[in-house]
Each structure stands twice: as structure tokens, then as C-alpha cells.
Short mmCIF file of C-alpha atoms in Angstrom, two decimals:
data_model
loop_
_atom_site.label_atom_id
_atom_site.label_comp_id
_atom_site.label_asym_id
_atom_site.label_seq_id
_atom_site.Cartn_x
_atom_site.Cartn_y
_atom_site.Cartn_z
CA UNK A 1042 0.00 0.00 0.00
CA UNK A 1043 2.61 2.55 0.97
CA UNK A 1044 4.53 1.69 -2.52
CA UNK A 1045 1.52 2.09 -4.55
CA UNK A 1046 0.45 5.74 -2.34
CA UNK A 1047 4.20 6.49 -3.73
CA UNK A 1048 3.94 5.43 -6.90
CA UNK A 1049 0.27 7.34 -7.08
CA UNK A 1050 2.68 10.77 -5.84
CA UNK A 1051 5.01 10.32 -8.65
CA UNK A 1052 2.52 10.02 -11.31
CA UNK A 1053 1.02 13.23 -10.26
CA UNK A 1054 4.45 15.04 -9.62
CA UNK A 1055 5.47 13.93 -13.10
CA UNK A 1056 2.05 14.94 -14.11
CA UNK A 1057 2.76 18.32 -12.82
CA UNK A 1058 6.01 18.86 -13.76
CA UNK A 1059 5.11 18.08 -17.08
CA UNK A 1060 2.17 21.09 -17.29
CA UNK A 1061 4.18 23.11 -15.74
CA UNK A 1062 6.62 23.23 -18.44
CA UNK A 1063 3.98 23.28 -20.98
CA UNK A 1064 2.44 26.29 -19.25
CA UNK A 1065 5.86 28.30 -19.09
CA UNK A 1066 7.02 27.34 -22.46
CA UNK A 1067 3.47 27.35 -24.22
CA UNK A 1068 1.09 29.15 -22.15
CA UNK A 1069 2.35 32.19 -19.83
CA UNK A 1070 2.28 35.48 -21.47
CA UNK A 1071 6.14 36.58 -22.23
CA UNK A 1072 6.97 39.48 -19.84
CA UNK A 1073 7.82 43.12 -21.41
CA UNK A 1074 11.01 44.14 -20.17
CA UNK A 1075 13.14 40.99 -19.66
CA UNK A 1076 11.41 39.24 -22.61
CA UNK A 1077 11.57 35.12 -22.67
CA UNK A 1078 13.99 35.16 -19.75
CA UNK A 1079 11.50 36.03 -17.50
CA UNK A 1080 10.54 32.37 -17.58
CA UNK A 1081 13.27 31.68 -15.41
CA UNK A 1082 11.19 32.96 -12.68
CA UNK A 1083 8.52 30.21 -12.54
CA UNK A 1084 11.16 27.25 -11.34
CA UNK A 1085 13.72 29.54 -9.96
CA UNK A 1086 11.00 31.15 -7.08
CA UNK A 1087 9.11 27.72 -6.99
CA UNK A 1088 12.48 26.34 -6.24
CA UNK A 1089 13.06 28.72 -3.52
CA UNK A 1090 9.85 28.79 -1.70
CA UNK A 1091 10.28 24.70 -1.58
CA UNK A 1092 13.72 25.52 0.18
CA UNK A 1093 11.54 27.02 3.00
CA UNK A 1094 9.03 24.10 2.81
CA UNK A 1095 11.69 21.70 3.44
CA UNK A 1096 13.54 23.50 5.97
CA UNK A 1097 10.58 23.65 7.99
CA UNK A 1098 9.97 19.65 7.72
CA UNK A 1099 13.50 19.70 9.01
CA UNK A 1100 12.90 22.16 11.61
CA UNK A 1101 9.43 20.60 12.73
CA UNK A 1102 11.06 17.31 13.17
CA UNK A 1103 14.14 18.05 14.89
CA UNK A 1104 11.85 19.74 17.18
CA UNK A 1105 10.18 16.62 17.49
CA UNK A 1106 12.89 14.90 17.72
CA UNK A 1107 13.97 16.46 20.81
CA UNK A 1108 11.13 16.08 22.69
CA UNK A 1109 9.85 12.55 21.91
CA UNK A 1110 13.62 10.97 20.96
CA UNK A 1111 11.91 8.70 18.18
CA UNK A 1112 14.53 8.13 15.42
CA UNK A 1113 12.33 8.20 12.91
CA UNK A 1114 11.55 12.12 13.35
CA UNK A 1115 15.56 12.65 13.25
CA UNK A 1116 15.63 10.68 9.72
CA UNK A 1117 12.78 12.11 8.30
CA UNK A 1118 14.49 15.81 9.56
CA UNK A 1119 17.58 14.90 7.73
CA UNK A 1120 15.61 13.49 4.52
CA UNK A 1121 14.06 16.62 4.29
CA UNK A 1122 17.40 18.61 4.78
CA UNK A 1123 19.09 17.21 2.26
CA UNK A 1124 15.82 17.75 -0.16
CA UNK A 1125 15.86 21.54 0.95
CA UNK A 1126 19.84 21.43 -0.21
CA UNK A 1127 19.16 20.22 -3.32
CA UNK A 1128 16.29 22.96 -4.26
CA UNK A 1129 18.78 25.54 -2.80
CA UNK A 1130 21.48 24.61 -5.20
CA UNK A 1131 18.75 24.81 -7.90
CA UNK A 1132 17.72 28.49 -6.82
CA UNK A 1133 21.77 29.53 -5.99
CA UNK A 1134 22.57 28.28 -9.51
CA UNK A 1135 19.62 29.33 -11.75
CA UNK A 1136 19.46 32.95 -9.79
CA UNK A 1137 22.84 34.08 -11.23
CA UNK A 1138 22.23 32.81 -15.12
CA UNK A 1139 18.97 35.07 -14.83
CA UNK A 1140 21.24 37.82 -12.69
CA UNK A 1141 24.00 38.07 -15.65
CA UNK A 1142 20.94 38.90 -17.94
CA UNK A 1143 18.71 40.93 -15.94
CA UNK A 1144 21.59 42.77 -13.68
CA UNK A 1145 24.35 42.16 -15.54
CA UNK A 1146 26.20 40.67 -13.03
CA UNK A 1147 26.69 36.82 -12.06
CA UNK A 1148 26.53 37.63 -8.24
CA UNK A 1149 25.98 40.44 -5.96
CA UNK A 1150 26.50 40.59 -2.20
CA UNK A 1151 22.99 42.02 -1.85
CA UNK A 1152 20.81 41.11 1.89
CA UNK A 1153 18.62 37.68 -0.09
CA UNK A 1154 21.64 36.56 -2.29
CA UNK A 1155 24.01 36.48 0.99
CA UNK A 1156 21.46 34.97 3.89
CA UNK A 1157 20.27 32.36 0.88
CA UNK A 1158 23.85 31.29 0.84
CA UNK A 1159 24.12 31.61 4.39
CA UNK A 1160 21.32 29.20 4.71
CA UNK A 1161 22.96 26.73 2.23
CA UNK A 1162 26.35 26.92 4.38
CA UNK A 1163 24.53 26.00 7.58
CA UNK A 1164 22.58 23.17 5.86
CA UNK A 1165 25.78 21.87 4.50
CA UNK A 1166 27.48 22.35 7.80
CA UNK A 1167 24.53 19.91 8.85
CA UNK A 1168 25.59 17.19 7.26
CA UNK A 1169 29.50 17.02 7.79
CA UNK A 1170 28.15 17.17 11.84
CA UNK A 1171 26.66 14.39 11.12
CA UNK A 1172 29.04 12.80 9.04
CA UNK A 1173 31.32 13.48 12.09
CA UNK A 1174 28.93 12.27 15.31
CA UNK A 1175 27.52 8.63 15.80
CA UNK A 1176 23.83 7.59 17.22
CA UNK A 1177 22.21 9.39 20.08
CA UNK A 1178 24.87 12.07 19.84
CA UNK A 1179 24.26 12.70 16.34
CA UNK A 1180 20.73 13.01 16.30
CA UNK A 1181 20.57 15.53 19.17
CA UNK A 1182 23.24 18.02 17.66
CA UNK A 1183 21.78 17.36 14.48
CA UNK A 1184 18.49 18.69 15.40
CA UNK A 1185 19.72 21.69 17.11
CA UNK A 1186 21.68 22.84 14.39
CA UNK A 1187 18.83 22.29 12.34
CA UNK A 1188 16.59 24.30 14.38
CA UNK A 1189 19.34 26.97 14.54
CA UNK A 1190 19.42 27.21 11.09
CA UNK A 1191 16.41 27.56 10.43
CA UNK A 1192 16.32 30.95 12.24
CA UNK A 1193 17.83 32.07 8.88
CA UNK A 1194 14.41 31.33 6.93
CA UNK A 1195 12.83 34.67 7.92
CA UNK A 1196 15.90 36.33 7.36
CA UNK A 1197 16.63 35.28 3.38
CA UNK A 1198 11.70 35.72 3.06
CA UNK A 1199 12.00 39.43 4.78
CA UNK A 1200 15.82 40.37 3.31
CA UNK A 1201 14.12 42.77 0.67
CA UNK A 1202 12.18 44.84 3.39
CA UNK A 1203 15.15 44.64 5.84
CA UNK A 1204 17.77 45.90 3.74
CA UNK A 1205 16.36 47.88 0.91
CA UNK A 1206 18.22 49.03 -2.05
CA UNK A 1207 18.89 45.39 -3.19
CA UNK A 1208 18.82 43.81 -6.78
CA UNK A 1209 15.99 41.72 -5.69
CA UNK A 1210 12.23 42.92 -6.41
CA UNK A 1211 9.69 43.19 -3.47
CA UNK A 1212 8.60 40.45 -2.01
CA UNK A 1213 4.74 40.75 -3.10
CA UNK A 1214 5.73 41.28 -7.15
CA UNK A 1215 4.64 37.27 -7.59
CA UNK A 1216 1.39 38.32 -6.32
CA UNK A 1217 0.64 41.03 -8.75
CA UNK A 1218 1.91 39.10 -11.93
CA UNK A 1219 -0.68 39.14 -14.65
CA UNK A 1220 -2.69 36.20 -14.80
CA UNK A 1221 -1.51 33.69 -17.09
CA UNK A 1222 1.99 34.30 -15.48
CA UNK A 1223 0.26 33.81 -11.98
CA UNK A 1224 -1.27 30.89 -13.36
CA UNK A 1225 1.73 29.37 -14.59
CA UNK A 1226 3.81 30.41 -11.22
CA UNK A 1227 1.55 28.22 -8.74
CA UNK A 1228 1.06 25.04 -11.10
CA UNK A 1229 4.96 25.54 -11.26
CA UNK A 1230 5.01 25.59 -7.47
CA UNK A 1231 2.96 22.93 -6.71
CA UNK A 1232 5.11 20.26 -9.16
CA UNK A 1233 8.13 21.54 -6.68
CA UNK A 1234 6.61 21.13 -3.52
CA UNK A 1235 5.34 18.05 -5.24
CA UNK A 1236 8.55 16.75 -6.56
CA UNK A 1237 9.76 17.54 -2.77
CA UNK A 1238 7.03 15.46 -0.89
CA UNK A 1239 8.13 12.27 -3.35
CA UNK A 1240 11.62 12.35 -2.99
CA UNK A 1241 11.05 12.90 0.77
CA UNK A 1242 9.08 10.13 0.68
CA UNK A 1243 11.68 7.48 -1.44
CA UNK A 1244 14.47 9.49 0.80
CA UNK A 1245 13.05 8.76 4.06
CA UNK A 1246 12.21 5.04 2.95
CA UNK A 1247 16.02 4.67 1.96
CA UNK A 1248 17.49 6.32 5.25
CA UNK A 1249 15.25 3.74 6.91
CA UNK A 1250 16.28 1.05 5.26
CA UNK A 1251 19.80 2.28 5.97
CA UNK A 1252 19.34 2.43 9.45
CA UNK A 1253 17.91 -1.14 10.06
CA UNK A 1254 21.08 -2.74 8.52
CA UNK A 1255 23.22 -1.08 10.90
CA UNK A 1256 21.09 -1.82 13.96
CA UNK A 1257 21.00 -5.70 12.13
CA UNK A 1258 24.51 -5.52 11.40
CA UNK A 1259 25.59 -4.50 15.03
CA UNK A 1260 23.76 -7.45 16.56
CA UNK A 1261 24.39 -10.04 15.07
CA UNK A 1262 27.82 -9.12 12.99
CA UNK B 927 12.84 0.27 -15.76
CA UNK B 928 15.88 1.77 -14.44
CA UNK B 929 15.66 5.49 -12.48
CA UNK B 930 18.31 6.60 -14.56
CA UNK B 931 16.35 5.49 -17.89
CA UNK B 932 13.26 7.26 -17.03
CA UNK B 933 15.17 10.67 -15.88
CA UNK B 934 17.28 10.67 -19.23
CA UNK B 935 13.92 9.91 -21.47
CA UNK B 936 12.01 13.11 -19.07
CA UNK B 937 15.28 15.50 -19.29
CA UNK B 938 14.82 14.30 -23.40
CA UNK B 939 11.34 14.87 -23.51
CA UNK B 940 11.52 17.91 -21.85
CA UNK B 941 14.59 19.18 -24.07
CA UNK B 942 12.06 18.46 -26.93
CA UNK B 943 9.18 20.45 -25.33
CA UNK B 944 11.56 23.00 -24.72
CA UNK B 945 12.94 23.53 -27.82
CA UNK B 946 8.97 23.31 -29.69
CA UNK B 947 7.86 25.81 -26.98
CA UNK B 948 10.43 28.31 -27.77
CA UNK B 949 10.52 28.60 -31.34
CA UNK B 950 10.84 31.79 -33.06
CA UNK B 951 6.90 32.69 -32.96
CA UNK B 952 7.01 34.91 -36.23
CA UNK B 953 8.91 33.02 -38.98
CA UNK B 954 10.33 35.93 -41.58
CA UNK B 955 11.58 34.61 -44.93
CA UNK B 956 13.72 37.44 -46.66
CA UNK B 957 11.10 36.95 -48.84
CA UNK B 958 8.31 37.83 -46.60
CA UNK B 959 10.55 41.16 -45.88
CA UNK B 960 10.97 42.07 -49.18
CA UNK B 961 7.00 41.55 -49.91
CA UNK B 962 6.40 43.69 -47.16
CA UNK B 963 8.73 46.21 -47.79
CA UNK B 964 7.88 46.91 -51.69
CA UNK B 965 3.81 46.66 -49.88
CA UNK B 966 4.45 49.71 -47.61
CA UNK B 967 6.90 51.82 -50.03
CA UNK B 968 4.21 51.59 -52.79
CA UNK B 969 1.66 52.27 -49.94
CA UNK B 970 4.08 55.64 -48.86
CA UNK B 971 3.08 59.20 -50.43
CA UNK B 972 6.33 60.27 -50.30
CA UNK B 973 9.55 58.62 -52.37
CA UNK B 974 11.37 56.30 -50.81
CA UNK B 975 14.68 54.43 -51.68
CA UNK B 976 13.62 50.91 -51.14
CA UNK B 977 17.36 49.68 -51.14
CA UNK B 978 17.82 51.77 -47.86
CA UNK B 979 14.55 50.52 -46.14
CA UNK B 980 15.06 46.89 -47.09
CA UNK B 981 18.53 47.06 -45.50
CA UNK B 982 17.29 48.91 -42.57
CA UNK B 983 14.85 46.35 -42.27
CA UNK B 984 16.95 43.41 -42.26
CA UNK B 985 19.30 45.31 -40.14
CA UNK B 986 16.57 45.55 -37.51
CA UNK B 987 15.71 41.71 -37.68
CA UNK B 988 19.24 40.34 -37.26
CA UNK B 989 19.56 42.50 -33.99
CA UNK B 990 15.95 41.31 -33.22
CA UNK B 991 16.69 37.97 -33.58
CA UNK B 992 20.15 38.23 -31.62
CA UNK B 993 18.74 39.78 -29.13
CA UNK B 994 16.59 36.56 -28.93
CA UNK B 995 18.74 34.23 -29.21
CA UNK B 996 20.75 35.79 -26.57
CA UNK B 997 17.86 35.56 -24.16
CA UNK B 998 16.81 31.81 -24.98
CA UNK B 999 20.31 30.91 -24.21
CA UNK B 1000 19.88 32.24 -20.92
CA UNK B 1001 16.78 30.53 -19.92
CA UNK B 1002 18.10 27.11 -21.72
CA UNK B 1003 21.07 27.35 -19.33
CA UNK B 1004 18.79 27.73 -16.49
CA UNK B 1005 16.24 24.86 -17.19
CA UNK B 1006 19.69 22.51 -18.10
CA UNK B 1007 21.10 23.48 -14.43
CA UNK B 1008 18.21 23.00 -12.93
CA UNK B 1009 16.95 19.87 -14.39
CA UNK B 1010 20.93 18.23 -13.89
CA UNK B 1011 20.76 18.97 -10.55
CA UNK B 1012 17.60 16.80 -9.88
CA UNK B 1013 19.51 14.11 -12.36
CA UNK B 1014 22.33 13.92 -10.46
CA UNK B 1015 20.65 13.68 -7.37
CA UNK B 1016 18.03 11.12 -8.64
CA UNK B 1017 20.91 9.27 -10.39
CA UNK B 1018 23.13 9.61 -6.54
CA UNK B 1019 19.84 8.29 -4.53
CA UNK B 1020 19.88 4.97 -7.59
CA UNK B 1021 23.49 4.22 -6.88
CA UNK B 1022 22.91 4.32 -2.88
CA UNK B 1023 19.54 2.19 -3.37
CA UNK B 1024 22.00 -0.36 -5.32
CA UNK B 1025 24.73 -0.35 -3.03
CA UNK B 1026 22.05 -0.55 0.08
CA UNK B 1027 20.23 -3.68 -2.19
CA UNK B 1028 23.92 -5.53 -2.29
CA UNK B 1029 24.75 -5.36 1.79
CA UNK B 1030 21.70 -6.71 2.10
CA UNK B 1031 22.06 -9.77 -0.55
CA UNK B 1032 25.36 -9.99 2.08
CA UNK B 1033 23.71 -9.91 5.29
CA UNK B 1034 20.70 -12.65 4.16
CA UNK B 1035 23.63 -14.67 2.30
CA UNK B 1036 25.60 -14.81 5.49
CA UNK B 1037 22.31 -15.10 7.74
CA UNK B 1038 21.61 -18.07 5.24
CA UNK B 1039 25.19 -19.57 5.91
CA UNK B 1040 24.82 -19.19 9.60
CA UNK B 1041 21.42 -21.40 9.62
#
């Protein structure tokens, strides 16, 4: 049952990735001053806003994690951690191609650029901690780095209205997009956040997996 | 099927959706130009050198369609970053899935041994 619940997720996330890109390509209207580069936008913010959906798995679990001590919470933290890496590398590297056209510029030190790769530092600093720790130890720092680092979610949403005068627009442009672009924006979204809750899912699964043939493999080998 | 089949045949079909989608929308022969331009200078009330307009003309396309080119380079780059991220990743979580699959052919053929 839990196989075929996946299985039903991917079809729909392929589904949606798949009208997504039709609707970006095919359907949304082409913006006036950037032209067909615009289009960048739809996965590039998509991508983004998934980075905070799976930081906050991560953060909600480690939470968890600390109060009930179940290691499931700390894998399914982690699973999600590594998911919210992965869409942050997607928004770090597709942010500068549209940058060099729209700014001129590959990279710019401005407030959301810097905390968004602040945020990917800390994530990766994550990982080698727990590269580095074993068991109990490892899930406990684990989650309080996590929930640490989270702390730098507001910062990257609210960097536009914190430190004005960046390159980046204000946070409610996305909201007052015309409508086919609008349109295109949250079908683009939901594939992401989508895509995100299936590889979570196969993720989590795996790290599970993972974590039974060490416990097997310590008894009896 | 393999994971790494079915992300090379999406990243392939959506290269090909991609590269339908973003076709030049208006498709100008020099022909077409040429019609055109002879259409408005025998339309105009005042002469005009039609060698100089017809240049112009073509002048303005090629930086048009530069200009465009340009840009869909930009946003090909993007979609081909973004979607070999998620290959690599999806191609990374295959080869740990393997690897796990093996120990575990190990640990039953061992546990199998044992009995």
C-alpha cells in the first residue's frame, strides 16, 4: 500500500512537472522588459519557496525529535534537509544565469543573495556534523543545528524589506503578476513542492532502510 | 525500468518540449521582408529608396533575432542546471539504493550460511 500511495505521488508530480513546463514554455504570457527570460522565474521562485518548505519539515522534526527521541523524526528531519539542499542549489545556480541577464552581473553581495547562501552553508554544515557524530549524539546536535538554522528562513523571506536598495524585487511582485503568469507560477510551485514530498518520501524510505542494517549488522555481525 | 532510464527519457522529452515551446513565434523569410517592404513603399506618399529601407529592415531583424537568441540561451542554461541537478541527485539516490540492495544480498547470504 505505501509503494503504490508512492507510486500514485510520482505520477502526479510527473504529471505536474510536465504542465508546468507546458504552461511556461506554451502558455504564460512573455513578460515586457526581460522578454523570454522572464521564464526563469517560474522554477527559480518555486524552487526557492520549496527551500523554506523543506527546511521547515527539518525544523518541525528536529523539534520533534527532541522532545519525543523517536529516530524516525531525526531521519525524516535529515531526509528533508538534504531535499531543501538540493532545491537551494537549484535556486543559488539558476538565480545568477537570470542575474548576468537581468543585472548584468553573475553575483551580488545584496541582503537575499548572501542569507540564501548563508542558509545553504549552515545546511551543508549539517551534514558534515553528522558525518562526524555517531547515534544518540548525532541526532541531538543534528536537530539543534537544524533548528538553529532555520532561524535564517525569515531572514533570506524578509531580506528585501530589511535591507532595501537590493537587486531583488519586493517580495509581493509574484502576487501582482498578470494572470496567465500567476497561473503558470503556482502550477509551477505545486510540481516543486510536489517533486519535494516524493523524494522525501523514497528518501526517508532509503534512510530507513539504511538504518535497520546497521542496527542488524551490530547485533548479530 | 531503471531510475536513470526514465530521468534521461524526461530531461529528453523535456529538451524536446523545450525547444517546440520556444521557437521563433514569427517566422520571416527574406522573402516575406521584401513583400512587405515593396507593400508599404508603394503604400508611402512620399519617395522612398527601397534599397535603404530593405537594408534597414533586415538590419533591424538580425539584432531582433540576436537579441533573442541571446535571451533563450539564458533561460536554456537555467532549465539545463536545474533539471541536472535533480539528475544527479536522482541518479546519486539509484546508486545508494544499489549499493544498500547488495549489503543486504550480504547480510541474508551470510544469515543463510549461519542457519
Amino acid at each position: 500500500m505505501g509503494n503504490l500511495k508512492t507510486k500514485i505521488i510520482g505520477v502526479i508530480t510527473a504529471a505536474l512537472i510536465f504542465i508546468s513546463l507546458y504552461l511556461v514554455f506554451g502558455y504564460a504570457r512573455v513578460e515586457g522588459t526581460m522578454l523570454e527570460v522572464q521564464k526563469i522565474f517560474y522554477y527559480h521562485v518555486s524552487a526557492a519557496l520549496t527551500v523554506f518548505v523543506a527546511f521547515g519539515v527539518n525544523c518541525v522534526f528536529s523539534i520533534k525529535y527532541l522532545i519525543q527521541r523517536k529516530p524516525n523524526d531525526d531521519l525524516l528531519a535529515a531526509a528533508a534537509a538534504e531535499l531543501g539542499i538540493i532545491f537551494c542549489t537549484i535556486a543559488l545556480l539558476s538565480g545568477p544565469i537570470w542575474a548576468r541577464y537581468a543585472w548584468n552581473t553573475w553575483w551580488n553581495w545584496e541582503a537575499r543573495l548572501t542569507s540564501t547562501l548563508v542558509l545553504w552553508l549552515m545546511y551543508v554544515g549539517y551534514f558534515i556534523l553528522r558525518s562526524a557524530l555517531t547515534d544518540d549524539k548525532r541526532r541531538i546536535y543534528s536537530a539543534v543545528i537544524g533548528i538553529i538554522a532555520y532561524l535564517d528562513v525569515p531572514i533570506v523571506y524578509y531580506a528585501v524589506d530589511i535591507w532595501q536598495g537590493g537587486l531583488h524585487p519586493d517580495r509581493g511582485t509574484k502576487w501582482s503578476l498578470e494572470t496567465t503568469m500567476r497561473h503558470t507560477w503556482m502550477v509551477a510551485l505545486l510540481a516543486l513542492i510536489s517533486l519535494f514530498v516524493c523524494l522525501l518520501i523514497v528518501r526517508y524510505k532509503m534512510k530507513k532502510a539504511e538504518m535497520r542494517y546497521e542496527i542488524i549488522q551490530q547485533k548479530y555481525l | 525500468m531503471r531510475t536513470s532510464t526514465i530521468v534521461l527519457a524526461s530531461f529528453v522529452v523535456i529538451l524536446g518540449l523545450f525547444l517546440f515551446a520556444t521557437q521563433v513565434p514569427i517566422n520571416l523569410t527574406p522573402d516575406k521582408v521584401a513583400a512587405a517592404v515593396s507593400e508599404a513603399i508603394s503604400a508611402s506618399e512620399v519617395p522612398v529608396d527601397e534599397e535603404i529601407v530593405e537594408q534597414a529592415v533586415i538590419n533591424s531583424l538580425t539584432i531582433l533575432e540576436k537579441g533573442q537568441r541571446t535571451r533563450l540561451t539564458y533561460l536554456f542554461a537555467a532549465y539545463i542546471v536545474i533539471w541536472l541537478v535533480f539528475m544527479l541527485y536522482v541518479l546519486r539516490l539509484e546508486q545508494q539504493q544499489q549499493q544498500l540492495d547488495q549489503r543486504l544480498a550480504q547480510l541474508e547470504l551470510i544469515s543463510n550460511s549461519e542457519e
